[in-house]
């Protein structure tokens, strides 16, 4: 009796399908998990090492800020928006305060604008350094964490010396910035300004930051395994990125030279020279590298700003009781995580009628079901981490 | 050193007609069949319910507004449970907003449509912008808007079985019910100092 | 007195008991020494101080304190666990480590049991821990543990082959499989085999890292993915057993590498008569050198992905090891 090859194959396949009847496993990653940056939960269907249908479950940190803001006055809201993306709390205040100032038609003194700009860029550096710290850890390398966080500490100390807060500075006032408490050369309230050695120390810190960037690049970018783990992993084409609303370094890594600092004039970025860093492939590696380069660009901006910081008032004339006139506006800013914007609807009262908070991480994270389709389990973590989200920024 | 910071801040125009963005806004509004309004550098194009999806298609394909920024709603209501009421009477409606942008020049357009607050129904944008998925889920649970054709209108933030739509103006903020804001009642009374006669204040239950 | 001791130890059972006690003492000592080295070295590499207070200077008593703490902890066994298997797994892993110590020559004649198939025995026993890990992963009743256990099994199977093949070169050169025989052959030849067997040595170290499931091959544990892999549900002294086994395994595998490739307890220039005393110290020195390299790797590299690990084993290490064997065999015949 002879069996032709087709039958043979059929038989063997039949046998295999009986033997290897497998069942997909549903794996709950989070909400308590070492690499979900807080309380994100992923429900992944996995077949061996491959994941299908990964659904993020969010909302564990929803604090209802949009609702709370409706019962808060404008100066109180800056306190709340600090806590949206706590890794770069300072940067969250800017678009909100600019939106309120826009409706009030207040002109902010140049010195206050420069201080805002310097501190925003510092917040960006500290946020990116957290990414520099956490991302290699997600790939299994623990050491870069300590180098990056050590440098971040220095930036946070400078931020603290001005604002009094490391994470939640709450430093902006409508029409300017809060005079640094007791830090100026005299005790007169009108002349209280930046701490006396802040400018020179920031200059040094930024000079040092270039060295740190080189060191991080040596440590991480020179590592073959990191390259093998990130190159070509989690590629996001620019059209997909835009449709999902990816912004900031995640969008630029995909190749779009789109930086709101160059487009929106919410702070005097036009005065400075800096490059918009873009990637080419939109993979995890590009997202990492874009952020590293952005630290360098931010350090450059800070140095230029400190060189050219104008003197003058810190606060424009605003009424004691701040009422924002009727109107609607959307102000967006380039935050470390991406586009952060506030759609402010005012009815001329002490507080907004409605404040829509557009946070970067929410949109950045919404691409996960698309990006994680059919990837390996280790890549789930690699891709998720490369999006650099903060759960407070997702859930608001 | 191209421009001074004061110039960048002073982009506010009082006359909407004279606004530099007005021309572009009118162009978009003409193409999508709506009316344009420019307020404080923000372009808002109001369209009808029926042309909601088509307007997005046009904006995406003709104007290159490929970047889906956000989608949300405003509850225009004369009776509010929280916050200050509106100063003028308005037509009660849910205003659905979606913000679109391009990723080259930085143009941004907010499309808006009015929905009936009783039965707000609108076709979903998921087919046009994949990113609308989560935003529509958020708007669904926060405002109770039904998006037809949405693949998964499950709760995003709120627990399953949550009743009501928190961002509606008719939804009370429960903490404010318990403790009005602002006011002197907000300050909690200091715990009374234990006097020498009453040493047992540490454990009042016992 | 000495006669009495010699008499005493000539008794089979008493000498066995003595050897057992020695081995039992060595495991925690080695585990603690290497564990402490890891803690302090990693701190140094990461610009930290590391343990500082326990025991006064340098925190030398940190691991002793940790060990005591582990024993005080509640022994938690998950409700969904397969209890007997769950309890047995850490023992099995530790036993396989203990059994490995038996064939390592610490000096001329200083060996617990000089088997004629020493290296064969060592490689066979070292794969026993795989079963223990698989048992731990399976019995925990946790999905992370299960994935970790299966990853461990896949990984250890893939790296068992290069490990065995890498050894063959040295065995061919020495002409014996006895561990002390290989060292003696190196003494006779006057050079450590690594000079000709550098390929085998490299493969052995890589495969040993994979066997140890240390970074860059720590996918079975993979904290950022699998929480703690097969160890997720372990706590208290059962976790301590795994912990000890990891470091003791690091010691034994390094010791095997030293024996096979680096001349074991022998160092050129030291007279053979002195080896009896200096041998253990030389061996320990070499082992700690290798252990240092492993610790260095761990705190420098991230981990591979599962498929990259398999690719490395099957497409690179195994063919390379086979070529190494062929070349060694030909040279042995020709020369």
PDB file of C-alpha atoms in Angstrom, chain C residues 132-335:
ATOM      1  CA  UNK C 132      12.955  22.259  39.747  1.00  0.00           C
ATOM      2  CA  UNK C 133      12.272  25.562  38.004  1.00  0.00           C
ATOM      3  CA  UNK C 134       9.670  23.989  35.771  1.00  0.00           C
ATOM      4  CA  UNK C 135       8.041  22.479  38.844  1.00  0.00           C
ATOM      5  CA  UNK C 136       8.029  25.857  40.547  1.00  0.00           C
ATOM      6  CA  UNK C 137       6.480  27.534  37.542  1.00  0.00           C
ATOM      7  CA  UNK C 138       3.872  24.863  37.035  1.00  0.00           C
ATOM      8  CA  UNK C 139       2.833  24.365  40.619  1.00  0.00           C
ATOM      9  CA  UNK C 140       2.446  28.024  41.586  1.00  0.00           C
ATOM     10  CA  UNK C 141      -0.939  28.305  39.942  1.00  0.00           C
ATOM     11  CA  UNK C 142       0.015  31.665  38.506  1.00  0.00           C
ATOM     12  CA  UNK C 143       0.176  32.596  34.861  1.00  0.00           C
ATOM     13  CA  UNK C 144       3.333  34.620  35.225  1.00  0.00           C
ATOM     14  CA  UNK C 145       4.974  31.690  36.980  1.00  0.00           C
ATOM     15  CA  UNK C 146       3.848  29.306  34.296  1.00  0.00           C
ATOM     16  CA  UNK C 147       5.220  31.453  31.495  1.00  0.00           C
ATOM     17  CA  UNK C 148       8.422  31.902  33.472  1.00  0.00           C
ATOM     18  CA  UNK C 149       8.757  28.184  34.054  1.00  0.00           C
ATOM     19  CA  UNK C 150       8.173  27.380  30.401  1.00  0.00           C
ATOM     20  CA  UNK C 151      10.623  30.044  29.324  1.00  0.00           C
ATOM     21  CA  UNK C 152      13.158  28.547  31.690  1.00  0.00           C
ATOM     22  CA  UNK C 153      12.613  25.108  30.225  1.00  0.00           C
ATOM     23  CA  UNK C 154      12.954  26.336  26.649  1.00  0.00           C
ATOM     24  CA  UNK C 155      15.999  28.349  27.514  1.00  0.00           C
ATOM     25  CA  UNK C 156      17.769  25.657  29.478  1.00  0.00           C
ATOM     26  CA  UNK C 157      17.188  23.078  26.797  1.00  0.00           C
ATOM     27  CA  UNK C 158      18.617  25.451  24.212  1.00  0.00           C
ATOM     28  CA  UNK C 159      21.690  26.230  26.285  1.00  0.00           C
ATOM     29  CA  UNK C 160      22.367  22.764  27.627  1.00  0.00           C
ATOM     30  CA  UNK C 161      23.681  21.787  24.206  1.00  0.00           C
ATOM     31  CA  UNK C 162      26.284  24.546  23.779  1.00  0.00           C
ATOM     32  CA  UNK C 163      27.280  24.041  27.392  1.00  0.00           C
ATOM     33  CA  UNK C 164      28.007  20.379  26.815  1.00  0.00           C
ATOM     34  CA  UNK C 165      29.597  20.928  23.421  1.00  0.00           C
ATOM     35  CA  UNK C 166      31.823  23.697  24.734  1.00  0.00           C
ATOM     36  CA  UNK C 167      33.252  21.305  27.289  1.00  0.00           C
ATOM     37  CA  UNK C 168      34.129  18.637  24.763  1.00  0.00           C
ATOM     38  CA  UNK C 169      37.155  20.558  23.490  1.00  0.00           C
ATOM     39  CA  UNK C 170      38.816  20.515  26.881  1.00  0.00           C
ATOM     40  CA  UNK C 171      37.932  16.891  27.389  1.00  0.00           C
ATOM     41  CA  UNK C 172      39.563  16.002  24.084  1.00  0.00           C
ATOM     42  CA  UNK C 173      42.689  17.916  25.017  1.00  0.00           C
ATOM     43  CA  UNK C 174      42.918  16.353  28.443  1.00  0.00           C
ATOM     44  CA  UNK C 175      41.911  12.902  27.338  1.00  0.00           C
ATOM     45  CA  UNK C 176      39.888  12.378  30.501  1.00  0.00           C
ATOM     46  CA  UNK C 177      36.510  13.279  31.879  1.00  0.00           C
ATOM     47  CA  UNK C 178      37.617  13.328  35.469  1.00  0.00           C
ATOM     48  CA  UNK C 179      37.620  16.852  36.830  1.00  0.00           C
ATOM     49  CA  UNK C 180      40.875  16.455  38.743  1.00  0.00           C
ATOM     50  CA  UNK C 181      42.297  14.646  35.734  1.00  0.00           C
ATOM     51  CA  UNK C 182      41.610  17.673  33.546  1.00  0.00           C
ATOM     52  CA  UNK C 183      43.376  19.967  36.014  1.00  0.00           C
ATOM     53  CA  UNK C 184      46.334  17.599  36.222  1.00  0.00           C
ATOM     54  CA  UNK C 185      46.499  17.483  32.454  1.00  0.00           C
ATOM     55  CA  UNK C 186      46.681  21.251  32.382  1.00  0.00           C
ATOM     56  CA  UNK C 187      49.437  21.253  34.993  1.00  0.00           C
ATOM     57  CA  UNK C 188      51.308  18.711  32.912  1.00  0.00           C
ATOM     58  CA  UNK C 189      50.828  20.703  29.732  1.00  0.00           C
ATOM     59  CA  UNK C 190      51.969  23.835  31.535  1.00  0.00           C
ATOM     60  CA  UNK C 191      49.224  26.114  30.290  1.00  0.00           C
ATOM     61  CA  UNK C 192      45.522  26.590  31.007  1.00  0.00           C
ATOM     62  CA  UNK C 193      43.361  25.258  28.197  1.00  0.00           C
ATOM     63  CA  UNK C 194      41.741  28.633  27.615  1.00  0.00           C
ATOM     64  CA  UNK C 195      44.699  29.494  25.385  1.00  0.00           C
ATOM     65  CA  UNK C 196      43.522  27.007  22.790  1.00  0.00           C
ATOM     66  CA  UNK C 197      39.961  26.636  23.915  1.00  0.00           C
ATOM     67  CA  UNK C 198      39.024  30.314  24.032  1.00  0.00           C
ATOM     68  CA  UNK C 199      36.055  29.663  21.785  1.00  0.00           C
ATOM     69  CA  UNK C 200      34.881  26.904  24.055  1.00  0.00           C
ATOM     70  CA  UNK C 201      35.457  29.093  27.074  1.00  0.00           C
ATOM     71  CA  UNK C 202      33.421  31.951  25.622  1.00  0.00           C
ATOM     72  CA  UNK C 203      30.576  29.643  24.689  1.00  0.00           C
ATOM     73  CA  UNK C 204      30.707  28.038  28.107  1.00  0.00           C
ATOM     74  CA  UNK C 205      30.418  31.394  29.879  1.00  0.00           C
ATOM     75  CA  UNK C 206      27.522  32.530  27.709  1.00  0.00           C
ATOM     76  CA  UNK C 207      25.732  29.233  28.142  1.00  0.00           C
ATOM     77  CA  UNK C 208      26.444  29.268  31.869  1.00  0.00           C
ATOM     78  CA  UNK C 209      24.850  32.703  32.142  1.00  0.00           C
ATOM     79  CA  UNK C 210      21.820  31.312  30.381  1.00  0.00           C
ATOM     80  CA  UNK C 211      21.784  28.293  32.683  1.00  0.00           C
ATOM     81  CA  UNK C 212      21.889  30.594  35.636  1.00  0.00           C
ATOM     82  CA  UNK C 213      19.050  32.662  34.147  1.00  0.00           C
ATOM     83  CA  UNK C 214      20.997  35.800  34.833  1.00  0.00           C
ATOM     84  CA  UNK C 215      20.845  38.967  32.789  1.00  0.00           C
ATOM     85  CA  UNK C 216      21.125  39.105  29.783  1.00  0.00           C
ATOM     86  CA  UNK C 217      19.314  35.777  29.823  1.00  0.00           C
ATOM     87  CA  UNK C 218      16.935  36.284  32.716  1.00  0.00           C
ATOM     88  CA  UNK C 219      13.707  35.891  30.755  1.00  0.00           C
ATOM     89  CA  UNK C 220      12.335  33.265  33.156  1.00  0.00           C
ATOM     90  CA  UNK C 221      12.358  35.939  35.847  1.00  0.00           C
ATOM     91  CA  UNK C 222      12.043  39.092  33.707  1.00  0.00           C
ATOM     92  CA  UNK C 223      10.771  41.462  36.345  1.00  0.00           C
ATOM     93  CA  UNK C 224       9.463  44.054  33.929  1.00  0.00           C
ATOM     94  CA  UNK C 225       7.431  41.485  32.021  1.00  0.00           C
ATOM     95  CA  UNK C 226       6.629  38.557  34.272  1.00  0.00           C
ATOM     96  CA  UNK C 227       6.805  40.284  37.658  1.00  0.00           C
ATOM     97  CA  UNK C 228       9.203  37.636  39.020  1.00  0.00           C
ATOM     98  CA  UNK C 229       8.584  34.733  36.668  1.00  0.00           C
ATOM     99  CA  UNK C 230       8.619  31.345  38.360  1.00  0.00           C
ATOM    100  CA  UNK C 231       9.534  32.987  41.662  1.00  0.00           C
ATOM    101  CA  UNK C 232       6.424  35.162  41.783  1.00  0.00           C
ATOM    102  CA  UNK C 233       4.590  33.158  44.393  1.00  0.00           C
ATOM    103  CA  UNK C 234       7.575  32.191  46.495  1.00  0.00           C
ATOM    104  CA  UNK C 235       8.326  33.913  49.732  1.00  0.00           C
ATOM    105  CA  UNK C 236      10.131  33.331  52.991  1.00  0.00           C
ATOM    106  CA  UNK C 237      12.635  30.521  53.242  1.00  0.00           C
ATOM    107  CA  UNK C 238      11.497  28.894  50.015  1.00  0.00           C
ATOM    108  CA  UNK C 239      12.489  32.031  48.198  1.00  0.00           C
ATOM    109  CA  UNK C 240      15.738  31.993  50.149  1.00  0.00           C
ATOM    110  CA  UNK C 241      16.463  28.522  48.802  1.00  0.00           C
ATOM    111  CA  UNK C 242      16.132  29.777  45.253  1.00  0.00           C
ATOM    112  CA  UNK C 243      18.241  32.763  46.121  1.00  0.00           C
ATOM    113  CA  UNK C 244      20.977  30.618  47.638  1.00  0.00           C
ATOM    114  CA  UNK C 245      20.804  28.175  44.778  1.00  0.00           C
ATOM    115  CA  UNK C 246      21.258  30.992  42.287  1.00  0.00           C
ATOM    116  CA  UNK C 247      24.452  32.184  43.882  1.00  0.00           C
ATOM    117  CA  UNK C 248      25.752  28.735  44.699  1.00  0.00           C
ATOM    118  CA  UNK C 249      25.077  27.772  41.100  1.00  0.00           C
ATOM    119  CA  UNK C 250      26.994  30.794  39.972  1.00  0.00           C
ATOM    120  CA  UNK C 251      29.859  29.543  42.093  1.00  0.00           C
ATOM    121  CA  UNK C 252      29.761  25.970  40.868  1.00  0.00           C
ATOM    122  CA  UNK C 253      29.431  26.830  37.209  1.00  0.00           C
ATOM    123  CA  UNK C 254      32.263  29.323  37.536  1.00  0.00           C
ATOM    124  CA  UNK C 255      34.289  26.648  39.310  1.00  0.00           C
ATOM    125  CA  UNK C 256      33.642  24.196  36.495  1.00  0.00           C
ATOM    126  CA  UNK C 257      34.698  26.814  33.969  1.00  0.00           C
ATOM    127  CA  UNK C 258      37.834  27.486  35.992  1.00  0.00           C
ATOM    128  CA  UNK C 259      38.599  23.787  36.236  1.00  0.00           C
ATOM    129  CA  UNK C 260      38.107  23.124  32.568  1.00  0.00           C
ATOM    130  CA  UNK C 261      39.636  26.193  31.038  1.00  0.00           C
ATOM    131  CA  UNK C 262      41.615  28.216  33.547  1.00  0.00           C
ATOM    132  CA  UNK C 263      43.733  25.553  35.160  1.00  0.00           C
ATOM    133  CA  UNK C 264      41.602  24.989  38.229  1.00  0.00           C
ATOM    134  CA  UNK C 265      43.495  25.234  41.480  1.00  0.00           C
ATOM    135  CA  UNK C 266      46.779  25.619  39.672  1.00  0.00           C
ATOM    136  CA  UNK C 267      48.641  28.791  38.850  1.00  0.00           C
ATOM    137  CA  UNK C 268      51.829  28.834  36.760  1.00  0.00           C
ATOM    138  CA  UNK C 269      54.880  29.447  38.899  1.00  0.00           C
ATOM    139  CA  UNK C 270      53.546  27.947  42.088  1.00  0.00           C
ATOM    140  CA  UNK C 271      55.305  24.720  43.049  1.00  0.00           C
ATOM    141  CA  UNK C 272      53.109  21.678  43.061  1.00  0.00           C
ATOM    142  CA  UNK C 273      53.905  20.979  46.669  1.00  0.00           C
ATOM    143  CA  UNK C 274      52.352  24.261  47.713  1.00  0.00           C
ATOM    144  CA  UNK C 275      49.151  23.591  45.831  1.00  0.00           C
ATOM    145  CA  UNK C 276      47.693  21.525  48.596  1.00  0.00           C
ATOM    146  CA  UNK C 277      47.434  24.645  50.714  1.00  0.00           C
ATOM    147  CA  UNK C 278      47.266  27.367  48.102  1.00  0.00           C
ATOM    148  CA  UNK C 279      44.967  25.440  45.757  1.00  0.00           C
ATOM    149  CA  UNK C 280      41.621  26.342  47.318  1.00  0.00           C
ATOM    150  CA  UNK C 281      42.634  29.999  47.537  1.00  0.00           C
ATOM    151  CA  UNK C 282      43.712  30.049  43.894  1.00  0.00           C
ATOM    152  CA  UNK C 283      40.497  28.357  42.844  1.00  0.00           C
ATOM    153  CA  UNK C 284      38.399  30.770  44.872  1.00  0.00           C
ATOM    154  CA  UNK C 285      40.286  33.716  43.419  1.00  0.00           C
ATOM    155  CA  UNK C 286      39.632  32.563  39.889  1.00  0.00           C
ATOM    156  CA  UNK C 287      36.017  31.776  40.634  1.00  0.00           C
ATOM    157  CA  UNK C 288      35.444  35.201  42.092  1.00  0.00           C
ATOM    158  CA  UNK C 289      37.038  36.745  39.045  1.00  0.00           C
ATOM    159  CA  UNK C 290      34.570  34.946  36.818  1.00  0.00           C
ATOM    160  CA  UNK C 291      31.730  35.765  39.159  1.00  0.00           C
ATOM    161  CA  UNK C 292      32.736  39.384  38.962  1.00  0.00           C
ATOM    162  CA  UNK C 293      32.433  39.261  35.198  1.00  0.00           C
ATOM    163  CA  UNK C 294      28.977  37.758  35.526  1.00  0.00           C
ATOM    164  CA  UNK C 295      27.913  40.453  37.972  1.00  0.00           C
ATOM    165  CA  UNK C 296      29.378  43.053  35.685  1.00  0.00           C
ATOM    166  CA  UNK C 297      27.304  41.705  32.783  1.00  0.00           C
ATOM    167  CA  UNK C 298      24.194  41.721  34.870  1.00  0.00           C
ATOM    168  CA  UNK C 299      24.385  45.383  35.755  1.00  0.00           C
ATOM    169  CA  UNK C 300      25.381  46.475  32.277  1.00  0.00           C
ATOM    170  CA  UNK C 301      23.152  44.620  29.866  1.00  0.00           C
ATOM    171  CA  UNK C 302      19.426  44.531  29.354  1.00  0.00           C
ATOM    172  CA  UNK C 303      17.834  41.209  28.629  1.00  0.00           C
ATOM    173  CA  UNK C 304      17.369  39.504  25.310  1.00  0.00           C
ATOM    174  CA  UNK C 305      14.022  38.644  23.894  1.00  0.00           C
ATOM    175  CA  UNK C 306      12.998  34.998  23.947  1.00  0.00           C
ATOM    176  CA  UNK C 307      13.377  34.544  20.190  1.00  0.00           C
ATOM    177  CA  UNK C 308      16.732  36.318  20.123  1.00  0.00           C
ATOM    178  CA  UNK C 309      17.944  34.012  22.848  1.00  0.00           C
ATOM    179  CA  UNK C 310      16.936  30.923  20.911  1.00  0.00           C
ATOM    180  CA  UNK C 311      18.497  32.315  17.748  1.00  0.00           C
ATOM    181  CA  UNK C 312      21.737  32.921  19.574  1.00  0.00           C
ATOM    182  CA  UNK C 313      21.815  29.394  20.920  1.00  0.00           C
ATOM    183  CA  UNK C 314      20.779  27.412  17.884  1.00  0.00           C
ATOM    184  CA  UNK C 315      22.200  29.497  15.078  1.00  0.00           C
ATOM    185  CA  UNK C 316      25.432  30.707  16.601  1.00  0.00           C
ATOM    186  CA  UNK C 317      26.614  28.933  19.714  1.00  0.00           C
ATOM    187  CA  UNK C 318      25.888  25.353  18.723  1.00  0.00           C
ATOM    188  CA  UNK C 319      27.473  25.519  15.235  1.00  0.00           C
ATOM    189  CA  UNK C 320      30.420  27.372  16.707  1.00  0.00           C
ATOM    190  CA  UNK C 321      30.845  24.764  19.401  1.00  0.00           C
ATOM    191  CA  UNK C 322      30.674  21.968  16.835  1.00  0.00           C
ATOM    192  CA  UNK C 323      33.345  23.634  14.713  1.00  0.00           C
ATOM    193  CA  UNK C 324      35.423  24.045  17.831  1.00  0.00           C
ATOM    194  CA  UNK C 325      35.162  20.339  18.589  1.00  0.00           C
ATOM    195  CA  UNK C 326      36.079  19.378  15.039  1.00  0.00           C
ATOM    196  CA  UNK C 327      39.108  21.665  14.982  1.00  0.00           C
ATOM    197  CA  UNK C 328      40.241  20.479  18.402  1.00  0.00           C
ATOM    198  CA  UNK C 329      39.855  16.852  17.366  1.00  0.00           C
ATOM    199  CA  UNK C 330      41.808  17.328  14.158  1.00  0.00           C
ATOM    200  CA  UNK C 331      44.580  19.210  15.905  1.00  0.00           C
ATOM    201  CA  UNK C 332      44.760  16.577  18.621  1.00  0.00           C
ATOM    202  CA  UNK C 333      45.227  13.856  16.026  1.00  0.00           C
ATOM    203  CA  UNK C 334      47.630  15.820  13.854  1.00  0.00           C
ATOM    204  CA  UNK C 335      49.839  17.233  16.592  1.00  0.00           C
TER     205      UNK C 335
END
